[in-house]
Amino acid sequence: MSTGYTDKEAVAGLDAELPMIDCWPNQFRGYEIEIEIPEFTSVCPKTGLPDFGTIIIRYEPDEFCLELKSLKQYILAYRNLGIFYENVVNRILQDVVRACKPVRCEVVGRFTPRGGISSRIRATYMKSSSGS
Amino acid sequence: MSTGYTDKEAVAGLDAELPMIDCWPNQFRGYEIEIEIPEFTSVCPKTGLPDFGTIIIRYEPDEFCLELKSLKQYILAYRNLGIFYENVVNRILQDVVRACKPVRCEVVGRFTPRGGISSRIRATYMKSSSGS
Amino acid sequence: MSTGYTDKEAVAGLDAELPMIDCWPNQFRGYEIEIEIPEFTSVCPKTGLPDFGTIIIRYEPDEFCLELKSLKQYILAYRNLGIFYENVVNRILQDVVRACKPVRCEVVGRFTPRGGISSRIRATYMKSSSGS
Amino acid sequence: MSTGYTDKEAVAGLDAELPMIDCWPNQFRGYEIEIEIPEFTSVCPKTGLPDFGTIIIRYEPDEFCLELKSLKQYILAYRNLGIFYENVVNRILQDVVRACKPVRCEVVGRFTPRGGISSRIRATYMKSSSGS
Amino acid sequence: MSTGYTDKEAVAGLDAELPMIDCWPNQFRGYEIEIEIPEFTSVCPKTGLPDFGTIIIRYEPDEFCLELKSLKQYILAYRNLGIFYENVVNRILQDVVRACKPVRCEVVGRFTPRGGISSRIRATYMKSSSGS
Amino acid sequence: MSTGYTDKEAVAGLDAELPMIDCWPNQFRGYEIEIEIPEFTSVCPKTGLPDFGTIIIRYEPDEFCLELKSLKQYILAYRNLGIFYENVVNRILQDVVRACKPVRCEVVGRFTPRGGISSRIRATYMKSSSGS
Amino acid sequence: MSTGYTDKEAVAGLDAELPMIDCWPNQFRGYEIEIEIPEFTSVCPKTGLPDFGTIIIRYEPDEFCLELKSLKQYILAYRNLGIFYENVVNRILQDVVRACKPVRCEVVGRFTPRGGISSRIRATYMKSSSGS
Amino acid sequence: MSTGYTDKEAVAGLDAELPMIDCWPNQFRGYEIEIEIPEFTSVCPKTGLPDFGTIIIRYEPDEFCLELKSLKQYILAYRNLGIFYENVVNRILQDVVRACKPVRCEVVGRFTPRGGISSRIRATYMKSSSGS
Amino acid sequence: MSTGYTDKEAVAGLDAELPMIDCWPNQFRGYEIEIEIPEFTSVCPKTGLPDFGTIIIRYEPDEFCLELKSLKQYILAYRNLGIFYENVVNRILQDVVRACKPVRCEVVGRFTPRGGISSRIRATYMKSSSGS
Amino acid sequence: MSTGYTDKEAVAGLDAELPMIDCWPNQFRGYEIEIEIPEFTSVCPKTGLPDFGTIIIRYEPDEFCLELKSLKQYILAYRNLGIFYENVVNRILQDVVRACKPVRCEVVGRFTPRGGISSRIRATYMKSSSGS
């Protein structure tokens, strides 16, 4: 099967060092938080051109809530990072889950059109019943 | 795990005294009431700046319905109160449930963007079958 | 528990005499009819001021369909009637069910904002399997 | 129970002769086709005034797909036909099912307001497992 | 049963040779990708006139993701191809499934009105548990 | 020329007594005020059926501004008044001009559809240069 | 210059007899009335297929206002009349001007797409200063 | 002429001390700046209840541009100030003109509905040709 | 001044032979016709990739009206023509003016985004008073 | 007059070196081109945080048209440039005018909200009759 990208491009940005996402102690249980970030931008690892999109993070907090100022710093760090759409969404999910250990979490990325084609990526996490 | 807020900020506004929410005797059963309040405003306990948003209360009444005028007074009392988004929504849920003891209740808060990031919080309550 | 309304206000309009809703013999079974009435208006029993809203009736007819002209006359009769939102929706449900004995029925009322607060009420009916 | 329509009006248009709906051999299975016709018009059997609406046909084809040109001719034939909303939607469902024998089918009619009241009718068909 | 199309028209375009859709190695599992192409155009095999529409591809990748540049070339190849709406959607589904062997996939085509009638076609694929 | 209305209907409501519109002393000059009242309702003098619409008042105040509470009382008084659309708009213009003697004023009425026909009426006033 | 229509088609419908439009005595001067009729339909004189559109009549009345019920009857008479878009709009302008002799008048027709092409026609009339 | 407000209410908030609006040296000439503030809130001097609205400032700068952070502090100071809509808009215009001495300036306030009535106020300033 | 296009590309498509646009004899004077074609497509002469857009033709007819079927054939001929946006709009204006010799004419082209950039081109024609 | 910005910040980015904007020879005269770039981003010289917005360039070309690919490269160069909104819009106008010497040109920048305040800047250029 031919593939349009090199192996290096396929994993670009996945192990880049990014700022920590801080948290604060959650005071309630059993509710949902949704955060929308319409000003996401990163760089295409193939063309070097910027990509633009909206990131939505939806989660049920357990002991911790995401602190929005550090989340903003974390998102800003993608600005000059070369990384594919699919990897952006999955890496944000991983980093959010590590930071606040939620009961469940969903990350959606809606990206603006390129060549008449637009993309939407959705990834989800569910804490296993035996703990995380 | 580092947290971006002090412990005091994390619980700010949770035990502030707020006006009682009055009720009136419900005449029917098994139906749903949704109340939308697009003019909610409170104060960020960290920065002292005002927050703005829309609060939606959706509930199935049991013996009592929320009286709208006292609900308005209750909501107005958040105007100069320092309290986080997540705590606003959960506290409104608690106070509404205490006031009218509904069969079930859901409170949603949609807050306007700060630093290019907007939030939506959703909390729910279900009366246990053995009574409340 | 204090209540913001008198007992008399709480039941206002519930036993007012209203025009009959006529029907016509349904020719088919197992389908759904939705009727939207965006020009509903009644009077607040507390303040005497007019209320405005949209009423939606959704039902699965059994032997009879609602005749729209008489339904319109029925709805017009609320124009100068003092009655609360919650009671409007539940009474319309009762009267529609009595008139056409549907398999199931749902009535929704969306009312315009008062004091920055808007309301939506939803009531439902399901014919019991042992007949109506 | 008084009824607002005569028996003749209640069945008007149900046995009118309408053009055949042609079909063509379906090449695939297990997918869905939705057809929207926003320019539907017929005549009210009671007042003789024209009615306007949008018809939506949604079906899973079995051996045959609806041919759009003949479907258009079929729909045009309602232009001067006296028939109630409810009967329009149910008759179209019957005729479509007879023409293409689909696995399942749904017909929705959304009609423009009359006297401040608008209607939406929805009828569905599901092929029984023992054949059609 | 009369049919409005010849047998040849009914299968037009189904075995035309189209460009390969390239892929790249997926780095994550259990998430969804949605691609929207609002600039789809092909040709009606009966009239020779162009058709226009939007194609949406939604899939859960397994080992491979669709490479967008080659997908664009694949879609461009329909520009002068005579093929019916229903066959467009089902063929795209087949070709996408063959290219990236996804866990599940859905293709939707929304086509612009012809003679006051517009169409939407939806086809789905689910990998069987015993492999593809 | 035949006319569809009697002379009495043509002038209905024009000399009915309505509440005074109060004013308060304007503190600035050379600016514009626009007031929108989406809950207007009156009665058709021919059919006795209610009419619904939105009234917009746009004026440049001179010495006085319209007081909104008394304006609301004034508008409520149309609720059970028989009067045609065209006369509603022109009479409101007259009464507003008499109350606050503005530099200029415009009244627009947008009325909901009747029999598939909707109306919009616009009347204007300009203070003559030789005083009011 | 070749022309796609016969001479007879070009004038079709222009001298058909249509119902009179009634009027009633206008009570004010110097204001504007706009009437929107979204349910206009006529027939294409070339293909015999129905056309659909919205007609907007905007005029400043002099001695007479258009009576809406007779205007509706007048518009209904186009339902089975063969006439081109351009002629529809210009003829309605002529007939409205003859009926109510307005100070000025504008008629706009917005017609639904045919073959992916939609049309909007606008014609205007201004009473000459030397009288009508 | 009776007036619904006391003299004191009519001028409430007009001479309250508010924060200075800072400026920075404009680098260009002959262009326009528009600033939209959808989170404006003040207090009604009659009822003590909060008002909500959107303020739009549109100006052509001369030597100075408005500094946005201090403008935000200035607007926040209305939060607990008793002042009427009309005075809000005119006072903001005065204070903006004093701060940045623009070539021209326009301030618009759109306020949310109260009692089914919403208001929009617009005030403008033009530097006289003989200098400011 | 460097230019990004070759001379040949800059004039590509300007002298291609296209179908004639037919006309029919106009029956009225002094009115306006607007035609919207949302399904325009041509080819970029530099990249060979398809462009998509909407073309709007607005004109005041003199002796002739554009015949829509031949206009459609004319527009279809751009489908495989290499030509820039700016030249598309200006050439359509030239060809329409030659075909129907209107009193005045305007052509607008709105093209879909390429690389995050979208374009709108507008060209106009006015018959000189001494004839065309 | 205090100013919230240092002199250095006020001119930041104004003399940064940016890529040339290429042109191609215009083939027509007297028409307008509008280009919309919704993916503009730069950096605030005070806070170092990114700004986001939409840039619209509207011009009447004289001898040259802007080449879109080089315009895109020019716009991309703002991505990591510290510069205020007002200066962004005025500098783009200057650079576009230098590149293609248009008859007239307008540049508009709409920037996303910061602290609940959003901005729109508009600058215009008109070639003087005695040449540029």
PDB file of N, CA and C in Angstrom, chain J residues 7-61:
ATOM      1  N   ASP J   7       6.404  54.235  23.111  1.00  0.00           N
ATOM      2  CA  ASP J   7       6.586  54.674  21.730  1.00  0.00           C
ATOM      3  C   ASP J   7       7.051  53.529  20.842  1.00  0.00           C
ATOM      4  N   LYS J   8       7.901  52.688  21.411  1.00  0.00           N
ATOM      5  CA  LYS J   8       8.439  51.585  20.613  1.00  0.00           C
ATOM      6  C   LYS J   8       7.327  50.605  20.226  1.00  0.00           C
ATOM      7  N   GLU J   9       6.426  50.303  21.190  1.00  0.00           N
ATOM      8  CA  GLU J   9       5.309  49.410  20.876  1.00  0.00           C
ATOM      9  C   GLU J   9       4.400  50.018  19.802  1.00  0.00           C
ATOM     10  N   ALA J  10       4.196  51.336  19.885  1.00  0.00           N
ATOM     11  CA  ALA J  10       3.263  51.986  18.967  1.00  0.00           C
ATOM     12  C   ALA J  10       3.677  51.862  17.509  1.00  0.00           C
ATOM     13  N   VAL J  11       4.976  51.714  17.258  1.00  0.00           N
ATOM     14  CA  VAL J  11       5.430  51.596  15.869  1.00  0.00           C
ATOM     15  C   VAL J  11       5.940  50.192  15.546  1.00  0.00           C
ATOM     16  N   ALA J  12       5.810  49.256  16.508  1.00  0.00           N
ATOM     17  CA  ALA J  12       6.339  47.900  16.298  1.00  0.00           C
ATOM     18  C   ALA J  12       5.800  47.304  15.007  1.00  0.00           C
ATOM     19  N   GLY J  13       6.667  46.688  14.228  1.00  0.00           N
ATOM     20  CA  GLY J  13       6.262  45.978  13.017  1.00  0.00           C
ATOM     21  C   GLY J  13       6.114  46.854  11.794  1.00  0.00           C
ATOM     22  N   LEU J  14       6.164  48.180  11.962  1.00  0.00           N
ATOM     23  CA  LEU J  14       5.888  49.048  10.814  1.00  0.00           C
ATOM     24  C   LEU J  14       7.011  49.044   9.790  1.00  0.00           C
ATOM     25  N   ASP J  15       8.249  48.798  10.244  1.00  0.00           N
ATOM     26  CA  ASP J  15       9.348  48.785   9.256  1.00  0.00           C
ATOM     27  C   ASP J  15       9.978  47.404   9.122  1.00  0.00           C
ATOM     28  N   ALA J  16       9.276  46.367   9.582  1.00  0.00           N
ATOM     29  CA  ALA J  16       9.762  44.996   9.379  1.00  0.00           C
ATOM     30  C   ALA J  16       9.800  44.696   7.881  1.00  0.00           C
ATOM     31  N   GLU J  17      10.776  43.875   7.477  1.00  0.00           N
ATOM     32  CA  GLU J  17      10.854  43.500   6.066  1.00  0.00           C
ATOM     33  C   GLU J  17       9.874  42.362   5.792  1.00  0.00           C
ATOM     34  N   LEU J  18       9.030  42.514   4.796  1.00  0.00           N
ATOM     35  CA  LEU J  18       8.035  41.494   4.461  1.00  0.00           C
ATOM     36  C   LEU J  18       8.209  41.083   2.999  1.00  0.00           C
ATOM     37  N   PRO J  19       7.717  39.900   2.613  1.00  0.00           N
ATOM     38  CA  PRO J  19       7.860  39.443   1.226  1.00  0.00           C
ATOM     39  C   PRO J  19       7.186  40.412   0.249  1.00  0.00           C
ATOM     40  N   MET J  20       7.704  40.492  -0.976  1.00  0.00           N
ATOM     41  CA  MET J  20       7.079  41.275  -2.047  1.00  0.00           C
ATOM     42  C   MET J  20       5.728  40.669  -2.428  1.00  0.00           C
ATOM     43  N   ILE J  21       4.773  41.504  -2.809  1.00  0.00           N
ATOM     44  CA  ILE J  21       3.516  41.014  -3.385  1.00  0.00           C
ATOM     45  C   ILE J  21       3.639  41.131  -4.903  1.00  0.00           C
ATOM     46  N   ASP J  22       3.570  39.970  -5.597  1.00  0.00           N
ATOM     47  CA  ASP J  22       3.676  39.993  -7.064  1.00  0.00           C
ATOM     48  C   ASP J  22       2.350  40.415  -7.713  1.00  0.00           C
ATOM     49  N   CYS J  23       2.422  40.778  -8.995  1.00  0.00           N
ATOM     50  CA  CYS J  23       1.236  41.191  -9.751  1.00  0.00           C
ATOM     51  C   CYS J  23       1.247  40.541 -11.126  1.00  0.00           C
ATOM     52  N   TRP J  24       0.129  40.640 -11.806  1.00  0.00           N
ATOM     53  CA  TRP J  24       0.057  40.205 -13.206  1.00  0.00           C
ATOM     54  C   TRP J  24      -0.736  41.248 -13.977  1.00  0.00           C
ATOM     55  N   PRO J  25      -0.500  41.361 -15.313  1.00  0.00           N
ATOM     56  CA  PRO J  25      -1.093  42.460 -16.089  1.00  0.00           C
ATOM     57  C   PRO J  25      -2.615  42.354 -16.198  1.00  0.00           C
ATOM     58  N   ASN J  26      -3.324  43.351 -15.706  1.00  0.00           N
ATOM     59  CA  ASN J  26      -4.784  43.413 -15.753  1.00  0.00           C
ATOM     60  C   ASN J  26      -5.270  43.522 -17.195  1.00  0.00           C
ATOM     61  N   GLN J  27      -6.311  42.777 -17.548  1.00  0.00           N
ATOM     62  CA  GLN J  27      -6.805  42.749 -18.936  1.00  0.00           C
ATOM     63  C   GLN J  27      -8.033  43.640 -19.149  1.00  0.00           C
ATOM     64  N   PHE J  28      -8.627  44.161 -18.093  1.00  0.00           N
ATOM     65  CA  PHE J  28      -9.857  44.960 -18.209  1.00  0.00           C
ATOM     66  C   PHE J  28      -9.740  46.210 -17.335  1.00  0.00           C
ATOM     67  N   ARG J  29     -10.695  47.128 -17.418  1.00  0.00           N
ATOM     68  CA  ARG J  29     -10.689  48.315 -16.577  1.00  0.00           C
ATOM     69  C   ARG J  29     -12.071  48.536 -15.952  1.00  0.00           C
ATOM     70  N   GLY J  30     -12.117  49.331 -14.888  1.00  0.00           N
ATOM     71  CA  GLY J  30     -13.385  49.776 -14.323  1.00  0.00           C
ATOM     72  C   GLY J  30     -14.146  48.706 -13.563  1.00  0.00           C
ATOM     73  N   TYR J  31     -13.456  47.750 -12.949  1.00  0.00           N
ATOM     74  CA  TYR J  31     -14.165  46.753 -12.158  1.00  0.00           C
ATOM     75  C   TYR J  31     -13.487  46.606 -10.799  1.00  0.00           C
ATOM     76  N   GLU J  32     -14.089  45.805  -9.913  1.00  0.00           N
ATOM     77  CA  GLU J  32     -13.624  45.730  -8.533  1.00  0.00           C
ATOM     78  C   GLU J  32     -13.265  44.299  -8.148  1.00  0.00           C
ATOM     79  N   ILE J  33     -12.208  44.146  -7.343  1.00  0.00           N
ATOM     80  CA  ILE J  33     -11.797  42.829  -6.846  1.00  0.00           C
ATOM     81  C   ILE J  33     -11.812  42.859  -5.323  1.00  0.00           C
ATOM     82  N   GLU J  34     -12.427  41.826  -4.717  1.00  0.00           N
ATOM     83  CA  GLU J  34     -12.434  41.741  -3.253  1.00  0.00           C
ATOM     84  C   GLU J  34     -11.815  40.424  -2.830  1.00  0.00           C
ATOM     85  N   ILE J  35     -10.861  40.469  -1.912  1.00  0.00           N
ATOM     86  CA  ILE J  35     -10.160  39.273  -1.446  1.00  0.00           C
ATOM     87  C   ILE J  35     -10.361  39.153   0.057  1.00  0.00           C
ATOM     88  N   GLU J  36     -10.834  37.969   0.520  1.00  0.00           N
ATOM     89  CA  GLU J  36     -11.057  37.775   1.952  1.00  0.00           C
ATOM     90  C   GLU J  36     -10.095  36.727   2.494  1.00  0.00           C
ATOM     91  N   ILE J  37      -9.403  37.062   3.590  1.00  0.00           N
ATOM     92  CA  ILE J  37      -8.407  36.163   4.188  1.00  0.00           C
ATOM     93  C   ILE J  37      -8.793  35.934   5.645  1.00  0.00           C
ATOM     94  N   PRO J  38      -9.593  34.894   5.930  1.00  0.00           N
ATOM     95  CA  PRO J  38     -10.104  34.697   7.299  1.00  0.00           C
ATOM     96  C   PRO J  38      -9.081  34.096   8.257  1.00  0.00           C
ATOM     97  N   GLU J  39      -7.905  33.757   7.784  1.00  0.00           N
ATOM     98  CA  GLU J  39      -6.933  33.057   8.630  1.00  0.00           C
ATOM     99  C   GLU J  39      -5.740  33.937   8.970  1.00  0.00           C
ATOM    100  N   PHE J  40      -5.956  35.250   9.171  1.00  0.00           N
ATOM    101  CA  PHE J  40      -4.858  36.136   9.534  1.00  0.00           C
ATOM    102  C   PHE J  40      -4.497  35.955  11.008  1.00  0.00           C
ATOM    103  N   THR J  41      -3.204  35.925  11.309  1.00  0.00           N
ATOM    104  CA  THR J  41      -2.759  35.937  12.702  1.00  0.00           C
ATOM    105  C   THR J  41      -1.441  36.687  12.812  1.00  0.00           C
ATOM    106  N   SER J  42      -1.289  37.461  13.899  1.00  0.00           N
ATOM    107  CA  SER J  42      -0.032  38.167  14.200  1.00  0.00           C
ATOM    108  C   SER J  42       0.170  38.099  15.718  1.00  0.00           C
ATOM    109  N   VAL J  43       1.100  38.896  16.261  1.00  0.00           N
ATOM    110  CA  VAL J  43       1.408  38.826  17.682  1.00  0.00           C
ATOM    111  C   VAL J  43       1.259  40.216  18.299  1.00  0.00           C
ATOM    112  N   CYS J  44       0.676  40.291  19.485  1.00  0.00           N
ATOM    113  CA  CYS J  44       0.552  41.571  20.184  1.00  0.00           C
ATOM    114  C   CYS J  44       1.933  42.002  20.693  1.00  0.00           C
ATOM    115  N   PRO J  45       2.417  43.216  20.342  1.00  0.00           N
ATOM    116  CA  PRO J  45       3.770  43.618  20.742  1.00  0.00           C
ATOM    117  C   PRO J  45       3.875  43.877  22.249  1.00  0.00           C
ATOM    118  N   LYS J  46       2.749  44.023  22.925  1.00  0.00           N
ATOM    119  CA  LYS J  46       2.778  44.303  24.363  1.00  0.00           C
ATOM    120  C   LYS J  46       2.808  43.020  25.181  1.00  0.00           C
ATOM    121  N   THR J  47       1.899  42.074  24.832  1.00  0.00           N
ATOM    122  CA  THR J  47       1.745  40.866  25.643  1.00  0.00           C
ATOM    123  C   THR J  47       2.470  39.652  25.043  1.00  0.00           C
ATOM    124  N   GLY J  48       2.822  39.718  23.773  1.00  0.00           N
ATOM    125  CA  GLY J  48       3.433  38.566  23.128  1.00  0.00           C
ATOM    126  C   GLY J  48       2.436  37.477  22.767  1.00  0.00           C
ATOM    127  N   LEU J  49       1.152  37.715  23.059  1.00  0.00           N
ATOM    128  CA  LEU J  49       0.123  36.711  22.736  1.00  0.00           C
ATOM    129  C   LEU J  49      -0.338  36.875  21.286  1.00  0.00           C
ATOM    130  N   PRO J  50      -0.790  35.773  20.652  1.00  0.00           N
ATOM    131  CA  PRO J  50      -1.232  35.869  19.262  1.00  0.00           C
ATOM    132  C   PRO J  50      -2.563  36.607  19.140  1.00  0.00           C
ATOM    133  N   ASP J  51      -2.730  37.350  18.057  1.00  0.00           N
ATOM    134  CA  ASP J  51      -4.015  37.941  17.664  1.00  0.00           C
ATOM    135  C   ASP J  51      -4.532  37.185  16.450  1.00  0.00           C
ATOM    136  N   PHE J  52      -5.865  37.132  16.306  1.00  0.00           N
ATOM    137  CA  PHE J  52      -6.477  36.456  15.168  1.00  0.00           C
ATOM    138  C   PHE J  52      -7.506  37.374  14.507  1.00  0.00           C
ATOM    139  N   GLY J  53      -7.695  37.236  13.204  1.00  0.00           N
ATOM    140  CA  GLY J  53      -8.684  38.080  12.558  1.00  0.00           C
ATOM    141  C   GLY J  53      -8.883  37.734  11.101  1.00  0.00           C
ATOM    142  N   THR J  54      -9.769  38.494  10.452  1.00  0.00           N
ATOM    143  CA  THR J  54     -10.042  38.364   9.022  1.00  0.00           C
ATOM    144  C   THR J  54      -9.629  39.661   8.334  1.00  0.00           C
ATOM    145  N   ILE J  55      -8.860  39.536   7.241  1.00  0.00           N
ATOM    146  CA  ILE J  55      -8.467  40.716   6.460  1.00  0.00           C
ATOM    147  C   ILE J  55      -9.232  40.702   5.140  1.00  0.00           C
ATOM    148  N   ILE J  56      -9.848  41.839   4.772  1.00  0.00           N
ATOM    149  CA  ILE J  56     -10.534  41.972   3.484  1.00  0.00           C
ATOM    150  C   ILE J  56      -9.864  43.083   2.690  1.00  0.00           C
ATOM    151  N   ILE J  57      -9.426  42.758   1.466  1.00  0.00           N
ATOM    152  CA  ILE J  57      -8.819  43.749   0.560  1.00  0.00           C
ATOM    153  C   ILE J  57      -9.771  43.944  -0.616  1.00  0.00           C
ATOM    154  N   ARG J  58     -10.198  45.198  -0.843  1.00  0.00           N
ATOM    155  CA  ARG J  58     -11.147  45.504  -1.921  1.00  0.00           C
ATOM    156  C   ARG J  58     -10.500  46.595  -2.772  1.00  0.00           C
ATOM    157  N   TYR J  59     -10.287  46.368  -4.076  1.00  0.00           N
ATOM    158  CA  TYR J  59      -9.616  47.392  -4.891  1.00  0.00           C
ATOM    159  C   TYR J  59     -10.098  47.381  -6.330  1.00  0.00           C
ATOM    160  N   GLU J  60      -9.917  48.530  -6.984  1.00  0.00           N
ATOM    161  CA  GLU J  60     -10.154  48.630  -8.424  1.00  0.00           C
ATOM    162  C   GLU J  60      -8.787  48.649  -9.086  1.00  0.00           C
ATOM    163  N   PRO J  61      -8.442  47.595  -9.846  1.00  0.00           N
ATOM    164  CA  PRO J  61      -7.099  47.518 -10.410  1.00  0.00           C
ATOM    165  C   PRO J  61      -6.929  48.526 -11.545  1.00  0.00           C
TER     166      PRO J  61
END
